[in-house]
mmCIF file of C-alpha atoms in Angstrom:
data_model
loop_
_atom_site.group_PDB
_atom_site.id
_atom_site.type_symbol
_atom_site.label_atom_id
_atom_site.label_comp_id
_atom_site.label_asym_id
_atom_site.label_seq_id
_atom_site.Cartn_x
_atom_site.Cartn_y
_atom_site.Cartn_z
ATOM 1 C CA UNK H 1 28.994 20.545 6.888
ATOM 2 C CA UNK H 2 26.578 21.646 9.965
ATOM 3 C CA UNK H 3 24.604 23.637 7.204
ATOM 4 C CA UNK H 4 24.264 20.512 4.642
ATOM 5 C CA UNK H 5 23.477 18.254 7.480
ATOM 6 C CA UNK H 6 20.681 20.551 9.015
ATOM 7 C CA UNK H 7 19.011 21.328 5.503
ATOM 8 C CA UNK H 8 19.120 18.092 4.632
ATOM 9 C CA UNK H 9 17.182 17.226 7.592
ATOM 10 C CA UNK H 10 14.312 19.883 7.633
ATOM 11 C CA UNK H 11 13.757 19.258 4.060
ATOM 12 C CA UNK H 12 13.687 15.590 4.587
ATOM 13 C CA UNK H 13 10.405 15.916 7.028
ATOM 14 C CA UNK H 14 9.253 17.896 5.322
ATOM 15 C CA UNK H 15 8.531 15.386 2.602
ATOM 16 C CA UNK H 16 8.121 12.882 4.655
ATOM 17 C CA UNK H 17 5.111 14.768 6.090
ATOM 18 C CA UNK H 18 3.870 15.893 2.321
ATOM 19 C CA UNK H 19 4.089 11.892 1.676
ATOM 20 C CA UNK H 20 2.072 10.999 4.522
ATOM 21 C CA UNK H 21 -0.889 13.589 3.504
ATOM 22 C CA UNK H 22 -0.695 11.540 0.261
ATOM 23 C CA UNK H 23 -2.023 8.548 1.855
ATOM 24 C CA UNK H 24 -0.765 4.966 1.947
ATOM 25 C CA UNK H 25 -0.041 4.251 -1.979
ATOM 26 C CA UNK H 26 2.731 2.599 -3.340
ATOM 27 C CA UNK H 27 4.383 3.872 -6.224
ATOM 28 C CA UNK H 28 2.909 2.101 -8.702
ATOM 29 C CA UNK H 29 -0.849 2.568 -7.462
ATOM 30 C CA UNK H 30 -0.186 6.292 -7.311
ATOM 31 C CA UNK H 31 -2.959 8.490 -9.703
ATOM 32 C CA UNK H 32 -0.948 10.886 -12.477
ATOM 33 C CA UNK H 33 -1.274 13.904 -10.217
ATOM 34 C CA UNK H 34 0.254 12.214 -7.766
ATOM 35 C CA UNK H 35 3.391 10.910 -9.351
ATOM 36 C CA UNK H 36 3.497 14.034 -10.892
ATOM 37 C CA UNK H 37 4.014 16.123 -7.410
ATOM 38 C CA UNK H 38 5.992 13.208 -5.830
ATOM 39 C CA UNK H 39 8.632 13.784 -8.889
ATOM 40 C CA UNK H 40 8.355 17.495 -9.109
ATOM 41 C CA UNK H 41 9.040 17.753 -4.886
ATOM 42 C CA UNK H 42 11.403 15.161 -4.974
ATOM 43 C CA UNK H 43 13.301 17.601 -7.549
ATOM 44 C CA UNK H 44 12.738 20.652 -5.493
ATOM 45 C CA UNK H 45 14.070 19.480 -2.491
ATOM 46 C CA UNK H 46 17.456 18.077 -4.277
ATOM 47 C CA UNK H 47 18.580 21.788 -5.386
ATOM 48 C CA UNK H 48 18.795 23.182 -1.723
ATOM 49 C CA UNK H 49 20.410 20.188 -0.456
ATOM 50 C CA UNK H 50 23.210 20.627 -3.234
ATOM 51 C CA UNK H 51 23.340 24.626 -3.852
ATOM 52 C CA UNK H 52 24.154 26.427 -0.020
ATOM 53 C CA UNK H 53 23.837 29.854 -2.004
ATOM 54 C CA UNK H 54 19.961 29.473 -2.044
ATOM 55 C CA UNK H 55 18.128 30.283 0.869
ATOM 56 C CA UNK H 56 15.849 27.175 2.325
ATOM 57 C CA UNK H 57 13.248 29.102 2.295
ATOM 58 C CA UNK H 58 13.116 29.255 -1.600
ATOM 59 C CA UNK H 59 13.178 25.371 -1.441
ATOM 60 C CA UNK H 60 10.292 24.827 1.314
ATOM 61 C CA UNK H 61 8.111 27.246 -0.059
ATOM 62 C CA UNK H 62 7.315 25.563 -3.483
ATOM 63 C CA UNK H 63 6.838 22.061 -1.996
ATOM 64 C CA UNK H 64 4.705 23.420 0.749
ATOM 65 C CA UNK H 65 2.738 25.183 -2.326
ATOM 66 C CA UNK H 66 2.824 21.765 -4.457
ATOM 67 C CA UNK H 67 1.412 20.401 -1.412
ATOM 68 C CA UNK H 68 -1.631 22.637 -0.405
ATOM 69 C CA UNK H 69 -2.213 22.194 -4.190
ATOM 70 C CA UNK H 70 -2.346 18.722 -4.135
ATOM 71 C CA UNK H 71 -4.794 18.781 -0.835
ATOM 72 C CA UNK H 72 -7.209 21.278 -2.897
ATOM 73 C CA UNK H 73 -7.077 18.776 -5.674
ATOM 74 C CA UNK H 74 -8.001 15.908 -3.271
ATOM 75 C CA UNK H 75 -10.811 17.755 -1.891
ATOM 76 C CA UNK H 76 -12.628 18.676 -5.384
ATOM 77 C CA UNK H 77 -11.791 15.240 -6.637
ATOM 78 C CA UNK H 78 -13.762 14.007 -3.331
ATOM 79 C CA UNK H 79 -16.460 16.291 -4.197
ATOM 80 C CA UNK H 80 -16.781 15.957 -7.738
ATOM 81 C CA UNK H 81 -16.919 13.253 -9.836
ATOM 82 C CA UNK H 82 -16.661 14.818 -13.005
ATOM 83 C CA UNK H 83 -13.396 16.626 -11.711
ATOM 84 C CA UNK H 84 -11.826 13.434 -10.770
ATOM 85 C CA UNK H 85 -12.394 12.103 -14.399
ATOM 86 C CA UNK H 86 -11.038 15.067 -15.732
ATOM 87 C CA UNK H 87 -7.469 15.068 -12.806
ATOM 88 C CA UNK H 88 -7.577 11.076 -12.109
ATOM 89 C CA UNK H 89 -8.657 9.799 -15.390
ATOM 90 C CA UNK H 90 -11.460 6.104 -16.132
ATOM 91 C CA UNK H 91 -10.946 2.891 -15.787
ATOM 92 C CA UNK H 92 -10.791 1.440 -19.593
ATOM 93 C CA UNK H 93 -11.937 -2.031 -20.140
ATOM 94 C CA UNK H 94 -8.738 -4.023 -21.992
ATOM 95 C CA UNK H 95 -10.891 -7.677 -22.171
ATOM 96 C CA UNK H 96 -15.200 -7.933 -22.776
ATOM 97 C CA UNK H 97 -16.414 -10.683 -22.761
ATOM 98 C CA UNK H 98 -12.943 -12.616 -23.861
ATOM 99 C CA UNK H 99 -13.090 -10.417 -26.643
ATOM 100 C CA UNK H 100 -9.918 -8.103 -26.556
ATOM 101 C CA UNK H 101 -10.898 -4.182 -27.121
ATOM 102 C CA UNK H 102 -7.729 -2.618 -29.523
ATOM 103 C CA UNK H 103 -9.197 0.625 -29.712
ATOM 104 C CA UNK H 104 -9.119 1.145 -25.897
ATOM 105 C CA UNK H 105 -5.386 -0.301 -25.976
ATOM 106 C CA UNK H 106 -4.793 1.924 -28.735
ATOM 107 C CA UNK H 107 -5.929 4.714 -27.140
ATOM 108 C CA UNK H 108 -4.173 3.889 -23.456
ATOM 109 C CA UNK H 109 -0.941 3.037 -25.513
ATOM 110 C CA UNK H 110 -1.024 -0.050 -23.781
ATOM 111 C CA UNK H 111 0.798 -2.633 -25.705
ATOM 112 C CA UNK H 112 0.186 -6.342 -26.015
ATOM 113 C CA UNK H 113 3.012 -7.032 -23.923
ATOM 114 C CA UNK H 114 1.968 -4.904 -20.730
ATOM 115 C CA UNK H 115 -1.279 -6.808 -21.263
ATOM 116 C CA UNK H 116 0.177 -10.679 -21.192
ATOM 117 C CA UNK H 117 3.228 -9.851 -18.422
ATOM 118 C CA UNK H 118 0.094 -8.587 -16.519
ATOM 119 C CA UNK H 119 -1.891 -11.605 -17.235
ATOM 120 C CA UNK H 120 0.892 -14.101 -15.960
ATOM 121 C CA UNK H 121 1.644 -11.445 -12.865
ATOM 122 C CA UNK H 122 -2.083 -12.679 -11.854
ATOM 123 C CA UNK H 123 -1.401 -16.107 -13.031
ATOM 124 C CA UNK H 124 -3.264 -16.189 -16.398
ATOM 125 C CA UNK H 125 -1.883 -17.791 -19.637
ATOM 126 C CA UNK H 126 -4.724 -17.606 -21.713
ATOM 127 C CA UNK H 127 -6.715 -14.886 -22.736
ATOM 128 C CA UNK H 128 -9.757 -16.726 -23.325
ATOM 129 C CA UNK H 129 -9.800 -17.862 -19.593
ATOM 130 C CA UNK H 130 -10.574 -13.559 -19.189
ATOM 131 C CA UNK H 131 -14.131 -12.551 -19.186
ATOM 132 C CA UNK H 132 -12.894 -8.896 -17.899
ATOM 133 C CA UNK H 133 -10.092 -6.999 -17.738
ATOM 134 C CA UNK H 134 -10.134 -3.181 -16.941
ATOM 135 C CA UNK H 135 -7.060 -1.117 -16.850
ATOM 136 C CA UNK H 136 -7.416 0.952 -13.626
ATOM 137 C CA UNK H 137 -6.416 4.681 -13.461
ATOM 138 C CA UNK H 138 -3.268 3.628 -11.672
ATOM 139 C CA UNK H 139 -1.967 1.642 -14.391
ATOM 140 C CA UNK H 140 -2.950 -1.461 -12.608
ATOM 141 C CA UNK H 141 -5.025 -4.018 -14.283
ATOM 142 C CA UNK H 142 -8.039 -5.830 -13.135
ATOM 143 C CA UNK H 143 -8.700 -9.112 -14.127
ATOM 144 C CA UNK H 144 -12.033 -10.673 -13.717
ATOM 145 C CA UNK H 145 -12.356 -14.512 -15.494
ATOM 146 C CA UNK H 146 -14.929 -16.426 -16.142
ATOM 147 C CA UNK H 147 -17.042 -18.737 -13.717
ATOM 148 C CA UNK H 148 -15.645 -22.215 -15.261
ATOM 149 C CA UNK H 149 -11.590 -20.496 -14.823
ATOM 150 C CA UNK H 150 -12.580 -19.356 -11.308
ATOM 151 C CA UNK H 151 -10.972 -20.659 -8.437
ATOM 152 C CA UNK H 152 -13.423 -23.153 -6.761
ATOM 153 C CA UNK H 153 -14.644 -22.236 -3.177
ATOM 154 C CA UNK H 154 -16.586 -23.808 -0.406
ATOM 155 C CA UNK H 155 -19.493 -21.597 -1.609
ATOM 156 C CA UNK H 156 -19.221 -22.943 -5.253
ATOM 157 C CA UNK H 157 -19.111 -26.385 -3.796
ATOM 158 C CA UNK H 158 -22.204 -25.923 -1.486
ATOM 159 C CA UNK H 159 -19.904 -26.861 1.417
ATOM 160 C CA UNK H 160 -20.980 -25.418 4.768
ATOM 161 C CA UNK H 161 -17.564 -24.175 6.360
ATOM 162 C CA UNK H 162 -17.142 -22.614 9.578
ATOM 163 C CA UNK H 163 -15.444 -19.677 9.400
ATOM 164 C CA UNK H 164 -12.688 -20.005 10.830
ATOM 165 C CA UNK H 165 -10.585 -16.383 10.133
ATOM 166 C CA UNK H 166 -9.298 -14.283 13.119
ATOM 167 C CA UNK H 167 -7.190 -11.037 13.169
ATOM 168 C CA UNK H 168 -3.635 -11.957 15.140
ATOM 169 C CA UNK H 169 -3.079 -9.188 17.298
ATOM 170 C CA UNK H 170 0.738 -8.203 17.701
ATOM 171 C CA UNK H 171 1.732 -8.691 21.449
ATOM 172 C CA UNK H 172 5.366 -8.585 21.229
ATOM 173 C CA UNK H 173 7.900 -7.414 18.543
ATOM 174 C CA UNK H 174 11.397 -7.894 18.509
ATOM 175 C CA UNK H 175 12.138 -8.322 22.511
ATOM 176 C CA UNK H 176 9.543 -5.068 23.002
ATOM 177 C CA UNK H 177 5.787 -5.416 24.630
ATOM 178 C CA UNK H 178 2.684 -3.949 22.380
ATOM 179 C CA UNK H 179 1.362 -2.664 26.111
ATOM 180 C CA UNK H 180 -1.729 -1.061 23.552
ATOM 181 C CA UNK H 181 -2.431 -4.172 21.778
ATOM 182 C CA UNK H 182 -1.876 -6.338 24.728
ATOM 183 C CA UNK H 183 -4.539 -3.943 26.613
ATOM 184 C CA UNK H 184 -6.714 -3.755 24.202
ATOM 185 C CA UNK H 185 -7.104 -7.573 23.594
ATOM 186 C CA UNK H 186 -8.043 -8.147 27.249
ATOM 187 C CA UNK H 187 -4.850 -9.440 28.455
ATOM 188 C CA UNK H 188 -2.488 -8.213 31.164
ATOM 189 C CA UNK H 189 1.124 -8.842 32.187
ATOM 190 C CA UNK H 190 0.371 -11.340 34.578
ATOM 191 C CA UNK H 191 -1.648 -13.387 31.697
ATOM 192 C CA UNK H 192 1.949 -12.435 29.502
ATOM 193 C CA UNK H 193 4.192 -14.075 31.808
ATOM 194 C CA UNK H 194 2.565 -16.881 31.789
ATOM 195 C CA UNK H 195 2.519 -17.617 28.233
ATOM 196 C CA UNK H 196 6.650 -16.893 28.336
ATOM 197 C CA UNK H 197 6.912 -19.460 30.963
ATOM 198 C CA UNK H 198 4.844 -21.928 29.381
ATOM 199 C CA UNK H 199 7.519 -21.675 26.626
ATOM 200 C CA UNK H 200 10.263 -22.010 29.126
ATOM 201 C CA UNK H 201 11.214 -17.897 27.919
ATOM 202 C CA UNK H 202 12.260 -16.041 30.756
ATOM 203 C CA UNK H 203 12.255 -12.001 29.529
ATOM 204 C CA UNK H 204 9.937 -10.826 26.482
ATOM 205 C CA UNK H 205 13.187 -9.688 24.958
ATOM 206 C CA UNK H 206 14.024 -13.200 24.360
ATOM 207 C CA UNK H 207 10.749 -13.201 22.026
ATOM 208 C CA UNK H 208 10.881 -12.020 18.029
ATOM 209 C CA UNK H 209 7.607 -12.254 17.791
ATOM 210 C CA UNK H 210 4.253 -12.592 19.649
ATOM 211 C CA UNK H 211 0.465 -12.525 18.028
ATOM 212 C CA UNK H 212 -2.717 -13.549 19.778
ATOM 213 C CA UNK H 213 -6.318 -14.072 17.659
ATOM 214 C CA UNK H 214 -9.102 -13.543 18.232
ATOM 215 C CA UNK H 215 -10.098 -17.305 19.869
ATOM 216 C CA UNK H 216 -7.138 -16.884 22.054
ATOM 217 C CA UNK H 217 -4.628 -18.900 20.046
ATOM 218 C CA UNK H 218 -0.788 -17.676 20.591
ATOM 219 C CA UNK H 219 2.353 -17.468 17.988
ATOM 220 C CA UNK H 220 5.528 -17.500 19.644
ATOM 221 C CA UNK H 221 8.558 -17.296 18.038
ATOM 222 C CA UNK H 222 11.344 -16.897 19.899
ATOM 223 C CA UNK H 223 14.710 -15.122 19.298
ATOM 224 C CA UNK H 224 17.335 -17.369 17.053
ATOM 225 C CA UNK H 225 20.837 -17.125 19.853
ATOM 226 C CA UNK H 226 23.009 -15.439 17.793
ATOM 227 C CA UNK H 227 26.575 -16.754 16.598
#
């Protein structure tokens, strides 16, 4: 049981640390190489985990290999363009124009259906409100409409708007002080107490959460007493 328990674990950082060198994708923005390894590791790993008769070793040393692999692809894709057509794939334009391209369907295999749940998904019911739409090498697709379908903005409306967008900073999370954050935003301890007692809070572990912007505005919201 020791043995299961201790592969288990080592493999499991393992991928967690081959994930992470992947970057910050979720599954479905992931590029065909990349599902690719994720499914072929994710089967590697499971036949250790199950079968105590083979050594780890023969289970970490394909992954690693997948891995380095998938780094060296990375790297020529960054470095060549023509590479990353040829690994990644090109966007395909679906919609020109309003005018819907079958061939380039035809040749994605991508259906009339995937099209229209992927209109409504972006809220568009009608194809003629689409000036563009380009299927994206991750599956995803990009829709673009025309001016008149557009949302209307300030800018559209020659209305002079301040702009009024900060970044909230988190301070506290869950009962626990963002020291970093609260640092790094010019605050201090002394300035943090006095925000809890302004909210008659007595301990940042009473607080859930705790953001402050960039004009100095603060979200509190404190801890719901539990039953």
């Amino acid at each position: 049981m020791a043995t299961a328990f201790f592969r288990t674990i080592i493999l499991y950082f393992i991928l967690m640390v081959g994930l992470r060198l992947m970057g910050k994708r979720q599954i479905g923005e992931l590029e065909p190489s990349e599902l690719v390894l994720t499914l072929i590791i994710s089967d590697l790993a499971s036949v250790p985990m199950q079968d105590f008769g083979i050594p780890l070793a023969n289970g970490i040393f394909p992954i690693v290999a997948l891995l380095c692999l998938s780094m060296l692809l990375s790297f020529f894709s960054l470095k060549s363009i023509r590479f990353r057509g040829l690994v990644c794939g090109y966007p395909t334009v679906i919609i020109r124009n309003g005018k819907l391209l079958q061939q380039n369907m035809a040749r994605n295999r991508f259906t009339v259906d995937e099209l229209l749940e992927q209109l409504r998904v972006q809220g568009y019911s009608d194809l003629s409100a689409v000036k563009y739409a380009i299927l994206e090498t991750s599956g995803q697709l990009s829709v673009l409409p025309y001016t008149k379908d557009s949302p209307v903005t300030p800018q559209v409306m020659s209305l002079d708007v301040p702009d009024d967008v900060t970044l909230p900073v988190l301070l506290i999370n869950d009962g626990h002080i963002m020291s970093q954050n609260l640092s790094a935003s010019g605050y201090d301890g002394v300035w943090l107490d006095k925000q809890l007692k302004e909210r008659r809070l007595t301990s940042p572990r009473q607080v859930f959460l705790m953001t402050v912007d960039e004009e100095g505005a603060v979200t509190c919201v404190a801890k719901e007493a539990s039953a």
